[in-house]
Backbone as XML, in Angstrom:
<?xml version="1.0"?>
<chain id="A" units="angstrom">
  <residue number="1" name="MET">
    <atom name="N" x="107.188" y="84.326" z="59.282"/>
    <atom name="CA" x="107.618" y="84.529" z="60.649"/>
    <atom name="C" x="108.827" y="83.644" z="60.940"/>
  </residue>
  <residue number="2" name="LYS">
    <atom name="N" x="109.691" y="84.144" z="61.784"/>
    <atom name="CA" x="110.841" y="83.363" z="62.185"/>
    <atom name="C" x="110.415" y="82.313" z="63.208"/>
  </residue>
  <residue number="3" name="PRO">
    <atom name="N" x="111.142" y="81.211" z="63.280"/>
    <atom name="CA" x="110.797" y="80.185" z="64.276"/>
    <atom name="C" x="110.847" y="80.699" z="65.709"/>
  </residue>
  <residue number="4" name="SER">
    <atom name="N" x="111.761" y="81.623" z="66.016"/>
    <atom name="CA" x="111.833" y="82.148" z="67.377"/>
    <atom name="C" x="110.602" y="82.994" z="67.703"/>
  </residue>
  <residue number="5" name="THR">
    <atom name="N" x="110.064" y="83.687" z="66.712"/>
    <atom name="CA" x="108.862" y="84.487" z="66.926"/>
    <atom name="C" x="107.658" y="83.588" z="67.156"/>
  </residue>
  <residue number="6" name="ILE">
    <atom name="N" x="107.579" y="82.504" z="66.418"/>
    <atom name="CA" x="106.472" y="81.562" z="66.602"/>
    <atom name="C" x="106.557" y="80.923" z="67.977"/>
  </residue>
  <residue number="7" name="GLY">
    <atom name="N" x="107.760" y="80.546" z="68.390"/>
    <atom name="CA" x="107.929" y="79.943" z="69.710"/>
    <atom name="C" x="107.589" y="80.910" z="70.826"/>
  </residue>
  <residue number="8" name="LEU">
    <atom name="N" x="107.995" y="82.170" z="70.678"/>
    <atom name="CA" x="107.696" y="83.174" z="71.689"/>
    <atom name="C" x="106.199" y="83.443" z="71.772"/>
  </residue>
  <residue number="9" name="SER">
    <atom name="N" x="105.540" y="83.559" z="70.621"/>
    <atom name="CA" x="104.098" y="83.811" z="70.638"/>
    <atom name="C" x="103.342" y="82.603" z="71.197"/>
  </residue>
  <residue number="10" name="THR">
    <atom name="N" x="103.814" y="81.399" z="70.908"/>
    <atom name="CA" x="103.182" y="80.203" z="71.469"/>
    <atom name="C" x="103.348" y="80.168" z="72.982"/>
  </residue>
  <residue number="11" name="LEU">
    <atom name="N" x="104.523" y="80.527" z="73.465"/>
    <atom name="CA" x="104.774" y="80.553" z="74.906"/>
    <atom name="C" x="103.904" y="81.598" z="75.591"/>
  </residue>
  <residue number="12" name="LEU">
    <atom name="N" x="103.781" y="82.771" z="75.011"/>
    <atom name="CA" x="102.938" y="83.811" z="75.593"/>
    <atom name="C" x="101.471" y="83.408" z="75.594"/>
  </residue>
  <residue number="13" name="LEU">
    <atom name="N" x="101.017" y="82.763" z="74.531"/>
    <atom name="CA" x="99.640" y="82.296" z="74.464"/>
    <atom name="C" x="99.381" y="81.223" z="75.517"/>
  </residue>
  <residue number="14" name="ALA">
    <atom name="N" x="100.331" y="80.312" z="75.686"/>
    <atom name="CA" x="100.183" y="79.262" z="76.684"/>
    <atom name="C" x="100.162" y="79.845" z="78.096"/>
  </residue>
  <residue number="15" name="MET">
    <atom name="N" x="100.987" y="80.858" z="78.356"/>
    <atom name="CA" x="100.996" y="81.489" z="79.677"/>
    <atom name="C" x="99.685" y="82.226" z="79.944"/>
  </residue>
  <residue number="16" name="LEU">
    <atom name="N" x="99.132" y="82.871" z="78.916"/>
    <atom name="CA" x="97.852" y="83.550" z="79.070"/>
    <atom name="C" x="96.734" y="82.552" z="79.369"/>
  </residue>
  <residue number="17" name="ILE">
    <atom name="N" x="96.730" y="81.451" z="78.648"/>
    <atom name="CA" x="95.709" y="80.422" z="78.875"/>
    <atom name="C" x="95.839" y="79.841" z="80.269"/>
  </residue>
  <residue number="18" name="LEU">
    <atom name="N" x="97.060" y="79.575" z="80.714"/>
    <atom name="CA" x="97.282" y="79.039" z="82.054"/>
    <atom name="C" x="96.827" y="80.027" z="83.116"/>
  </residue>
  <residue number="19" name="ALA">
    <atom name="N" x="97.091" y="81.313" z="82.917"/>
    <atom name="CA" x="96.654" y="82.326" z="83.878"/>
    <atom name="C" x="95.128" y="82.400" z="83.946"/>
  </residue>
  <residue number="20" name="LEU">
    <atom name="N" x="94.472" y="82.308" z="82.795"/>
    <atom name="CA" x="93.010" y="82.351" z="82.788"/>
    <atom name="C" x="92.402" y="81.112" z="83.438"/>
  </residue>
  <residue number="21" name="ILE">
    <atom name="N" x="93.019" y="79.965" z="83.213"/>
    <atom name="CA" x="92.517" y="78.732" z="83.820"/>
    <atom name="C" x="92.670" y="78.776" z="85.325"/>
  </residue>
  <residue number="22" name="THR">
    <atom name="N" x="93.837" y="79.204" z="85.807"/>
    <atom name="CA" x="94.043" y="79.246" z="87.252"/>
    <atom name="C" x="93.181" y="80.314" z="87.912"/>
  </residue>
  <residue number="23" name="SER">
    <atom name="N" x="92.852" y="81.385" z="87.197"/>
    <atom name="CA" x="92.016" y="82.418" z="87.802"/>
    <atom name="C" x="90.582" y="81.942" z="88.014"/>
  </residue>
  <residue number="24" name="THR">
    <atom name="N" x="90.142" y="80.939" z="87.286"/>
    <atom name="CA" x="88.784" y="80.447" z="87.493"/>
    <atom name="C" x="88.675" y="79.598" z="88.751"/>
  </residue>
  <residue number="25" name="PHE">
    <atom name="N" x="89.796" y="79.050" z="89.212"/>
    <atom name="CA" x="89.757" y="78.188" z="90.378"/>
    <atom name="C" x="90.183" y="78.888" z="91.663"/>
  </residue>
  <residue number="26" name="VAL">
    <atom name="N" x="90.535" y="80.171" z="91.609"/>
    <atom name="CA" x="90.955" y="80.924" z="92.791"/>
    <atom name="C" x="89.757" y="81.690" z="93.315"/>
  </residue>
  <residue number="27" name="SER">
    <atom name="N" x="89.489" y="81.556" z="94.612"/>
    <atom name="CA" x="88.358" y="82.242" z="95.217"/>
    <atom name="C" x="88.729" y="83.687" z="95.522"/>
  </residue>
  <residue number="28" name="ALA">
    <atom name="N" x="87.857" y="84.611" z="95.168"/>
    <atom name="CA" x="88.106" y="86.028" z="95.429"/>
    <atom name="C" x="87.943" y="86.349" z="96.910"/>
  </residue>
  <residue number="29" name="ASP">
    <atom name="N" x="87.138" y="85.566" z="97.630"/>
    <atom name="CA" x="86.933" y="85.814" z="99.056"/>
    <atom name="C" x="88.208" y="85.555" z="99.851"/>
  </residue>
  <residue number="30" name="GLY">
    <atom name="N" x="88.979" y="84.569" z="99.442"/>
    <atom name="CA" x="90.209" y="84.250" z="100.162"/>
    <atom name="C" x="91.302" y="85.265" z="99.947"/>
  </residue>
  <residue number="31" name="LEU">
    <atom name="N" x="91.246" y="86.013" z="98.860"/>
    <atom name="CA" x="92.281" y="86.997" z="98.565"/>
    <atom name="C" x="92.036" y="88.335" z="99.248"/>
  </residue>
  <residue number="32" name="SER">
    <atom name="N" x="90.798" y="88.643" z="99.591"/>
    <atom name="CA" x="90.492" y="89.948" z="100.180"/>
    <atom name="C" x="90.276" y="89.795" z="101.679"/>
  </residue>
  <residue number="33" name="ASN">
    <atom name="N" x="91.350" y="89.906" z="102.442"/>
    <atom name="CA" x="91.259" y="89.795" z="103.892"/>
    <atom name="C" x="91.069" y="91.152" z="104.560"/>
  </residue>
  <residue number="34" name="ALA">
    <atom name="N" x="91.527" y="92.213" z="103.932"/>
    <atom name="CA" x="91.428" y="93.538" z="104.524"/>
    <atom name="C" x="90.015" y="94.085" z="104.362"/>
  </residue>
  <residue number="35" name="THR">
    <atom name="N" x="89.512" y="94.702" z="105.444"/>
    <atom name="CA" x="88.183" y="95.304" z="105.396"/>
    <atom name="C" x="88.348" y="96.778" z="105.065"/>
  </residue>
  <residue number="36" name="THR">
    <atom name="N" x="87.740" y="97.204" z="103.983"/>
    <atom name="CA" x="87.809" y="98.600" z="103.574"/>
    <atom name="C" x="86.413" y="99.193" z="103.587"/>
  </residue>
  <residue number="37" name="ALA">
    <atom name="N" x="86.326" y="100.468" z="103.287"/>
    <atom name="CA" x="85.026" y="101.143" z="103.293"/>
    <atom name="C" x="84.096" y="100.556" z="102.243"/>
  </residue>
  <residue number="38" name="GLY">
    <atom name="N" x="84.647" y="100.127" z="101.127"/>
    <atom name="CA" x="83.820" y="99.570" z="100.074"/>
    <atom name="C" x="83.189" y="98.250" z="100.458"/>
  </residue>
  <residue number="39" name="THR">
    <atom name="N" x="83.894" y="97.448" z="101.227"/>
    <atom name="CA" x="83.335" y="96.157" z="101.624"/>
    <atom name="C" x="82.366" y="96.289" z="102.786"/>
  </residue>
  <residue number="40" name="MET">
    <atom name="N" x="82.472" y="97.366" z="103.564"/>
    <atom name="CA" x="81.559" y="97.545" z="104.689"/>
    <atom name="C" x="80.178" y="97.975" z="104.220"/>
  </residue>
  <residue number="41" name="ILE">
    <atom name="N" x="80.093" y="98.602" z="103.048"/>
    <atom name="CA" x="78.809" y="99.058" z="102.526"/>
    <atom name="C" x="77.998" y="97.880" z="101.990"/>
  </residue>
  <residue number="42" name="GLN">
    <atom name="N" x="78.673" y="96.875" z="101.494"/>
    <atom name="CA" x="77.980" y="95.738" z="100.904"/>
    <atom name="C" x="77.268" y="94.922" z="101.972"/>
  </residue>
  <residue number="43" name="GLN">
    <atom name="N" x="76.079" y="94.471" z="101.648"/>
    <atom name="CA" x="75.316" y="93.632" z="102.554"/>
    <atom name="C" x="75.113" y="92.274" z="101.910"/>
  </residue>
  <residue number="44" name="PRO">
    <atom name="N" x="75.326" y="91.202" z="102.652"/>
    <atom name="CA" x="75.147" y="89.875" z="102.062"/>
    <atom name="C" x="73.678" y="89.583" z="101.779"/>
  </residue>
  <residue number="45" name="THR">
    <atom name="N" x="73.438" y="88.916" z="100.684"/>
    <atom name="CA" x="72.089" y="88.533" z="100.300"/>
    <atom name="C" x="71.944" y="87.033" z="100.502"/>
  </residue>
  <residue number="46" name="LEU">
    <atom name="N" x="70.944" y="86.637" z="101.206"/>
    <atom name="CA" x="70.712" y="85.219" z="101.449"/>
    <atom name="C" x="70.098" y="84.582" z="100.213"/>
  </residue>
  <residue number="47" name="ILE">
    <atom name="N" x="70.611" y="83.438" z="99.841"/>
    <atom name="CA" x="70.108" y="82.704" z="98.685"/>
    <atom name="C" x="69.293" y="81.525" z="99.201"/>
  </residue>
  <residue number="48" name="PRO">
    <atom name="N" x="68.060" y="81.419" z="98.764"/>
    <atom name="CA" x="67.264" y="80.278" z="99.221"/>
    <atom name="C" x="67.840" y="78.974" z="98.681"/>
  </residue>
  <residue number="49" name="THR">
    <atom name="N" x="68.108" y="78.030" z="99.556"/>
    <atom name="CA" x="68.746" y="76.777" z="99.149"/>
    <atom name="C" x="67.764" y="75.790" z="98.533"/>
  </residue>
  <residue number="50" name="ALA">
    <atom name="N" x="66.496" y="75.959" z="98.734"/>
    <atom name="CA" x="65.529" y="75.001" z="98.217"/>
    <atom name="C" x="65.353" y="75.117" z="96.697"/>
  </residue>
  <residue number="51" name="GLN">
    <atom name="N" x="65.663" y="76.268" z="96.100"/>
    <atom name="CA" x="65.435" y="76.463" z="94.679"/>
    <atom name="C" x="66.666" y="76.193" z="93.825"/>
  </residue>
  <residue number="52" name="ILE">
    <atom name="N" x="67.780" y="75.881" z="94.418"/>
    <atom name="CA" x="69.011" y="75.652" z="93.654"/>
    <atom name="C" x="69.023" y="74.201" z="93.166"/>
  </residue>
  <residue number="53" name="ASP">
    <atom name="N" x="69.005" y="74.030" z="91.836"/>
    <atom name="CA" x="69.000" y="72.695" z="91.253"/>
    <atom name="C" x="70.295" y="72.376" z="90.528"/>
  </residue>
  <residue number="54" name="THR">
    <atom name="N" x="71.260" y="73.300" z="90.519"/>
    <atom name="CA" x="72.493" y="73.073" z="89.782"/>
    <atom name="C" x="73.483" y="72.304" z="90.630"/>
  </residue>
  <residue number="55" name="GLU">
    <atom name="N" x="74.366" y="71.622" z="89.943"/>
    <atom name="CA" x="75.400" y="70.851" z="90.620"/>
    <atom name="C" x="76.637" y="71.722" z="90.782"/>
  </residue>
  <residue number="56" name="ILE">
    <atom name="N" x="77.291" y="71.617" z="91.927"/>
    <atom name="CA" x="78.490" y="72.405" z="92.179"/>
    <atom name="C" x="79.591" y="71.947" z="91.233"/>
  </residue>
  <residue number="57" name="GLY">
    <atom name="N" x="80.231" y="72.904" z="90.582"/>
    <atom name="CA" x="81.319" y="72.584" z="89.658"/>
    <atom name="C" x="80.846" y="72.131" z="88.292"/>
  </residue>
  <residue number="58" name="SER">
    <atom name="N" x="79.619" y="72.432" z="87.933"/>
    <atom name="CA" x="79.088" y="71.945" z="86.666"/>
    <atom name="C" x="79.690" y="72.657" z="85.454"/>
  </residue>
  <residue number="59" name="THR">
    <atom name="N" x="80.386" y="73.786" z="85.667"/>
    <atom name="CA" x="80.996" y="74.496" z="84.545"/>
    <atom name="C" x="82.393" y="73.992" z="84.225"/>
  </residue>
  <residue number="60" name="ASP">
    <atom name="N" x="82.908" y="73.044" z="84.983"/>
    <atom name="CA" x="84.238" y="72.498" z="84.716"/>
    <atom name="C" x="84.286" y="71.811" z="83.358"/>
  </residue>
  <residue number="61" name="GLY">
    <atom name="N" x="83.236" y="71.107" z="82.999"/>
    <atom name="CA" x="83.189" y="70.436" z="81.700"/>
    <atom name="C" x="83.191" y="71.431" z="80.550"/>
  </residue>
  <residue number="62" name="ILE">
    <atom name="N" x="82.516" y="72.561" z="80.746"/>
    <atom name="CA" x="82.497" y="73.595" z="79.714"/>
    <atom name="C" x="83.884" y="74.182" z="79.535"/>
  </residue>
  <residue number="63" name="LEU">
    <atom name="N" x="84.593" y="74.418" z="80.638"/>
    <atom name="CA" x="85.954" y="74.949" z="80.568"/>
    <atom name="C" x="86.881" y="73.982" z="79.851"/>
  </residue>
  <residue number="64" name="ILE">
    <atom name="N" x="86.793" y="72.716" z="80.167"/>
    <atom name="CA" x="87.661" y="71.708" z="79.533"/>
    <atom name="C" x="87.351" y="71.600" z="78.047"/>
  </residue>
  <residue number="65" name="MET">
    <atom name="N" x="86.077" y="71.607" z="77.672"/>
    <atom name="CA" x="85.721" y="71.536" z="76.256"/>
    <atom name="C" x="86.192" y="72.780" z="75.501"/>
  </residue>
  <residue number="66" name="GLY">
    <atom name="N" x="86.154" y="73.941" z="76.141"/>
    <atom name="CA" x="86.668" y="75.153" z="75.514"/>
    <atom name="C" x="88.154" y="75.064" z="75.242"/>
  </residue>
  <residue number="67" name="ILE">
    <atom name="N" x="88.889" y="74.489" z="76.181"/>
    <atom name="CA" x="90.332" y="74.304" z="75.999"/>
    <atom name="C" x="90.608" y="73.317" z="74.874"/>
  </residue>
  <residue number="68" name="VAL">
    <atom name="N" x="89.845" y="72.234" z="74.830"/>
    <atom name="CA" x="90.030" y="71.231" z="73.772"/>
    <atom name="C" x="89.733" y="71.832" z="72.402"/>
  </residue>
  <residue number="69" name="ILE">
    <atom name="N" x="88.662" y="72.595" z="72.283"/>
    <atom name="CA" x="88.323" y="73.227" z="71.004"/>
    <atom name="C" x="89.398" y="74.220" z="70.599"/>
  </residue>
  <residue number="70" name="MET">
    <atom name="N" x="89.913" y="74.984" z="71.566"/>
    <atom name="CA" x="90.970" y="75.946" z="71.271"/>
    <atom name="C" x="92.225" y="75.224" z="70.777"/>
  </residue>
  <residue number="71" name="LEU">
    <atom name="N" x="92.565" y="74.097" z="71.378"/>
    <atom name="CA" x="93.738" y="73.332" z="70.935"/>
    <atom name="C" x="93.520" y="72.734" z="69.545"/>
  </residue>
  <residue number="72" name="ILE">
    <atom name="N" x="92.315" y="72.257" z="69.271"/>
    <atom name="CA" x="92.021" y="71.695" z="67.950"/>
    <atom name="C" x="92.165" y="72.760" z="66.866"/>
  </residue>
  <residue number="73" name="VAL">
    <atom name="N" x="91.804" y="73.982" z="67.179"/>
    <atom name="CA" x="91.882" y="75.050" z="66.187"/>
    <atom name="C" x="93.303" y="75.590" z="66.046"/>
  </residue>
  <residue number="74" name="THR">
    <atom name="N" x="93.995" y="75.823" z="67.165"/>
    <atom name="CA" x="95.285" y="76.517" z="67.093"/>
    <atom name="C" x="96.471" y="75.607" z="66.794"/>
  </residue>
  <residue number="75" name="LEU">
    <atom name="N" x="96.463" y="74.382" z="67.261"/>
    <atom name="CA" x="97.628" y="73.515" z="67.030"/>
    <atom name="C" x="97.904" y="73.246" z="65.553"/>
  </residue>
  <residue number="76" name="PRO">
    <atom name="N" x="96.922" y="72.939" z="64.716"/>
    <atom name="CA" x="97.245" y="72.762" z="63.294"/>
    <atom name="C" x="97.790" y="74.034" z="62.628"/>
  </residue>
  <residue number="77" name="ILE">
    <atom name="N" x="97.313" y="75.183" z="63.090"/>
    <atom name="CA" x="97.825" y="76.445" z="62.527"/>
    <atom name="C" x="99.275" y="76.644" z="62.921"/>
  </residue>
  <residue number="78" name="LEU">
    <atom name="N" x="99.615" y="76.369" z="64.181"/>
    <atom name="CA" x="100.977" y="76.581" z="64.642"/>
    <atom name="C" x="101.954" y="75.522" z="64.119"/>
  </residue>
  <residue number="79" name="LEU">
    <atom name="N" x="101.482" y="74.321" z="63.882"/>
    <atom name="CA" x="102.377" y="73.229" z="63.515"/>
    <atom name="C" x="102.417" y="72.926" z="62.014"/>
  </residue>
  <residue number="80" name="ARG">
    <atom name="N" x="101.689" y="73.678" z="61.213"/>
    <atom name="CA" x="101.680" y="73.367" z="59.781"/>
    <atom name="C" x="103.025" y="73.738" z="59.152"/>
  </residue>
  <residue number="81" name="LYS">
    <atom name="N" x="103.400" y="72.982" z="58.171"/>
    <atom name="CA" x="104.667" y="73.216" z="57.476"/>
    <atom name="C" x="104.388" y="74.023" z="56.224"/>
  </residue>
  <residue number="82" name="LYS">
    <atom name="N" x="105.304" y="74.922" z="55.935"/>
    <atom name="CA" x="105.126" y="75.765" z="54.742"/>
    <atom name="C" x="105.755" y="75.121" z="53.542"/>
  </residue>
</chain>
């Protein structure tokens, strides 16, 4: 592969990863302000608060570890010398 192709593929991969990371932190409720027929049919379900034992944001560590593992695997492949 040419160096420009490797750089372009690395840039595209980094942009994809950044888009996926930012999409996990964006709330879907804040983006949908318009009321349509599909949203009027939906009925909210109440969640009992006494049975919830999980901590808010507990999946952040999993996301960070996934990114670290991905970097450990891909960086040596991209940076190895032939």
